[in-house]
Short mmCIF file of C-alpha atoms in Angstrom, two decimals:
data_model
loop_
_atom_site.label_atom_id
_atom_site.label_comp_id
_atom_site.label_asym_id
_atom_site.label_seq_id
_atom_site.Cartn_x
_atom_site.Cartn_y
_atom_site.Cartn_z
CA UNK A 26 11.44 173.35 80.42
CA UNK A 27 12.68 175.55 82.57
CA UNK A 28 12.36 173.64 85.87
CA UNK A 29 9.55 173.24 88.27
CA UNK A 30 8.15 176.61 89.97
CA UNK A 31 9.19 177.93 92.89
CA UNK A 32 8.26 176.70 96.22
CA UNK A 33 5.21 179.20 97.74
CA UNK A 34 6.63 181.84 100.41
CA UNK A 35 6.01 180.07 103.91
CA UNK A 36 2.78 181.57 105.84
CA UNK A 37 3.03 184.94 107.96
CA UNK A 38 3.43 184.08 111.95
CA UNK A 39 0.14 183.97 113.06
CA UNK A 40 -0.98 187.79 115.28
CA UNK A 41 -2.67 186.55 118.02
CA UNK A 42 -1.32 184.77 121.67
CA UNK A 43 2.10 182.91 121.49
CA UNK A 44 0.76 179.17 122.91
CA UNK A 45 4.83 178.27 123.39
CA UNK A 46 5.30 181.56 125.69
CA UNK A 47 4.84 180.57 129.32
CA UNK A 48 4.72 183.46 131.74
CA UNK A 49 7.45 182.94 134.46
CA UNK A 50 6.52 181.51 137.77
CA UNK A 51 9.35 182.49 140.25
CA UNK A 52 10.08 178.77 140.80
CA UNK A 53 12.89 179.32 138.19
CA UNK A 54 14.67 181.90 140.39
CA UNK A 55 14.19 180.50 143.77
CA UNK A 56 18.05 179.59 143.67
CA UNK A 57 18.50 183.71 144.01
CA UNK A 58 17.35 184.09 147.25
CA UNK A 59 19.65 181.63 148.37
CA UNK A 60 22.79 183.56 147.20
CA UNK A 61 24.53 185.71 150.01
CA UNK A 62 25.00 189.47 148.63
CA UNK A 63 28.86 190.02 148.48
CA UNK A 64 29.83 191.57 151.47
CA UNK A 65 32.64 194.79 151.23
CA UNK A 66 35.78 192.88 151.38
CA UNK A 67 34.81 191.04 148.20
CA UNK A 68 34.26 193.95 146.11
CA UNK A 69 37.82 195.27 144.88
CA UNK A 70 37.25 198.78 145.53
CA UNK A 71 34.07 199.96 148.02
CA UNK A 72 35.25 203.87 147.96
CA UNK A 73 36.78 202.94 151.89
CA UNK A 74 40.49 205.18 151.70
CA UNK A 75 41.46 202.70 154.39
CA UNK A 76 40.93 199.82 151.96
CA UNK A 77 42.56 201.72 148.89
CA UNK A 78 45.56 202.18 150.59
CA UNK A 79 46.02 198.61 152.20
CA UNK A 80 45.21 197.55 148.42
CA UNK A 81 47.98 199.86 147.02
CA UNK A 82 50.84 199.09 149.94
CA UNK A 83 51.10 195.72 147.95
CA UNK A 84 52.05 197.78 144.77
CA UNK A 85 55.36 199.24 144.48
CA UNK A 86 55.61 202.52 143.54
CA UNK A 87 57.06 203.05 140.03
CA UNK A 88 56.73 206.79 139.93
CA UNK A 89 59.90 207.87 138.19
CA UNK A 90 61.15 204.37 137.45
CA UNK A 91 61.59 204.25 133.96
CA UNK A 92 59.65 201.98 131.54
CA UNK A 93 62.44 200.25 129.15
CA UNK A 94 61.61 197.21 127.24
CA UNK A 95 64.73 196.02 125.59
CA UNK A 96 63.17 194.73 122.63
CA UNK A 97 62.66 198.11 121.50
CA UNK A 98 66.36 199.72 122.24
CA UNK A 99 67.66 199.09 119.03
CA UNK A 100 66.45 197.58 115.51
CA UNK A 101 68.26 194.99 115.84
CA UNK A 102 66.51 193.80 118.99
CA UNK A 103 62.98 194.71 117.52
CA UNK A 104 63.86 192.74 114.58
CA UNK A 105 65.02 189.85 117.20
CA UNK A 106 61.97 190.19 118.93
CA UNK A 107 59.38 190.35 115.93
CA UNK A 108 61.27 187.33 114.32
CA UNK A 109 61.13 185.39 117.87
CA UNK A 110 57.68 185.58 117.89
CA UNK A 111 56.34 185.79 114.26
CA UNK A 112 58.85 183.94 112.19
CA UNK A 113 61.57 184.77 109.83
CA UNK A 114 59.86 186.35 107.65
CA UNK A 115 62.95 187.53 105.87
CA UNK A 116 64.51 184.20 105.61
CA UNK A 117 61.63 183.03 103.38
CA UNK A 118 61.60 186.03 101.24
CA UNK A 119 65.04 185.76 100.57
CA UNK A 120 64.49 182.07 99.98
CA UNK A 121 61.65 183.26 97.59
CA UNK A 122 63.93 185.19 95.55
CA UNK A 123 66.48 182.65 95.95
CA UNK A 124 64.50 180.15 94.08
CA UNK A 125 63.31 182.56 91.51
CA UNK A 126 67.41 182.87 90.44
CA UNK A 127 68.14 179.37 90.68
CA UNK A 128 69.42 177.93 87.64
CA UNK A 129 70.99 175.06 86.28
CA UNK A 130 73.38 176.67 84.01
CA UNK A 131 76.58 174.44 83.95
CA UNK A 132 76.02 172.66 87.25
CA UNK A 133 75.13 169.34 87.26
CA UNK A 134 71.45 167.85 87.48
CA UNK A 135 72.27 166.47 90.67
CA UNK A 136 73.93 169.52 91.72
CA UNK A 137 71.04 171.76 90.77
CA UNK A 138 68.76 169.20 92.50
CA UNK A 139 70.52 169.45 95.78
CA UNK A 140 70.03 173.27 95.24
CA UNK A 141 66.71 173.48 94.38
CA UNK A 142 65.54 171.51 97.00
CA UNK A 143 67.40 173.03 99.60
CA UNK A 144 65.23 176.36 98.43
CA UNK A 145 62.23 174.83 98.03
CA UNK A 146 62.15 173.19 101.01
CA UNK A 147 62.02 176.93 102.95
CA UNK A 148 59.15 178.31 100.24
CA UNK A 149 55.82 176.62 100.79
CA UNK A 150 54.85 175.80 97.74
CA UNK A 151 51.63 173.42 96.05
CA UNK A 152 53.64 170.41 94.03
CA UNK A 153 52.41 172.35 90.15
CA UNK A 154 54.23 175.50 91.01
CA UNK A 155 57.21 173.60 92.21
CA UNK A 156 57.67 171.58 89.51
CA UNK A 157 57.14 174.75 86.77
CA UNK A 158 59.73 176.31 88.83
CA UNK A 159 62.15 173.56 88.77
CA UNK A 160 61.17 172.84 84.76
CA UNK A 161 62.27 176.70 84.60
CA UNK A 162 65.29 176.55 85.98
CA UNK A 163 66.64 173.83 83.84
CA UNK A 164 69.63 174.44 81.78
CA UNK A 165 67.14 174.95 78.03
CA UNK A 166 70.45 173.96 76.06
CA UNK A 167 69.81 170.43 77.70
CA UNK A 168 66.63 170.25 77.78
CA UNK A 169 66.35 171.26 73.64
CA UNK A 170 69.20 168.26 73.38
CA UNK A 171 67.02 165.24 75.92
CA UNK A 172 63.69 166.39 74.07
CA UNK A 173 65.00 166.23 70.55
CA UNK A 174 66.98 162.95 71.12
CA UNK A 175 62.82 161.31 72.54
CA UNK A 176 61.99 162.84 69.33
CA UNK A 177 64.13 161.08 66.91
CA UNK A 178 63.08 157.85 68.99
CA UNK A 179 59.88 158.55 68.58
#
């Protein structure tokens, strides 16, 4: 068995007159006629000079004026500006590599725990990479010693 058979294709539309189609009356745009046209002052610009220039008196003129955005005077202020709006990116890649040093070495579990957490807190992480990174950066001299010693218990 390999299954039942596929279902048929569906039937072609049928050629001939659409029933569903109803031709349209001009009941359904009666509420057109009732709608003023706009009149000129409602347009924004009618090609009147009179009405260009009363339009731009409201506009100071900043031919000349130079166009300075501080964000962008320095890199320092663009970086300010980019990390304002997007996030320190930075920060977490530092934290990234950060965590990818930490080790236990001769500090104390506790001590490494306050330090690993204090990483991982900043790199969004799922909870399987976090712990292989923690496992990782466990001092392997004590981890040989606590996994031979459940051994000989064993």
């Amino acid at each position: 068995g390999f299954g039942p058979p596929p279902p048929p294709p569906p039937p072609p539309p049928p050629t001939g007159h659409d029933s569903s189609f109803h031709s349209l009356s001009g009941q359904e745009f009666n509420h057109l006629r009732r709608i003023e046209p706009l009149k000129i002052p409602d347009l924004w610009f009618s090609g009147d000079a009179v009405q260009l220039t009363s339009f731009l008196r409201a506009i100071p003129d900043l031919n000349g004026v130079p166009f300075i955005l501080p964000a962008l005077q320095t890199v320092e202020s663009l970086l300010g500006g980019l990390i304002a709006i997007f996030g320190n990116k930075f920060s977490k890649e530092n934290a990234k590599r950060a965590l990818a040093a930490c080790k236990q070495q001769n500090l104390t579990i506790g001590e490494y725990n306050a330090q690993f957490s204090s990483l991982i807190y900043l790199v969004k992480d799922v909870p399987e990479n976090q712990i292989e990174k923690y496992v990782s950066g466990l001092n392997p001299c004590i981890v040989r010693k606590e996994m031979s010693k459940q051994w000989r218990e064993a």
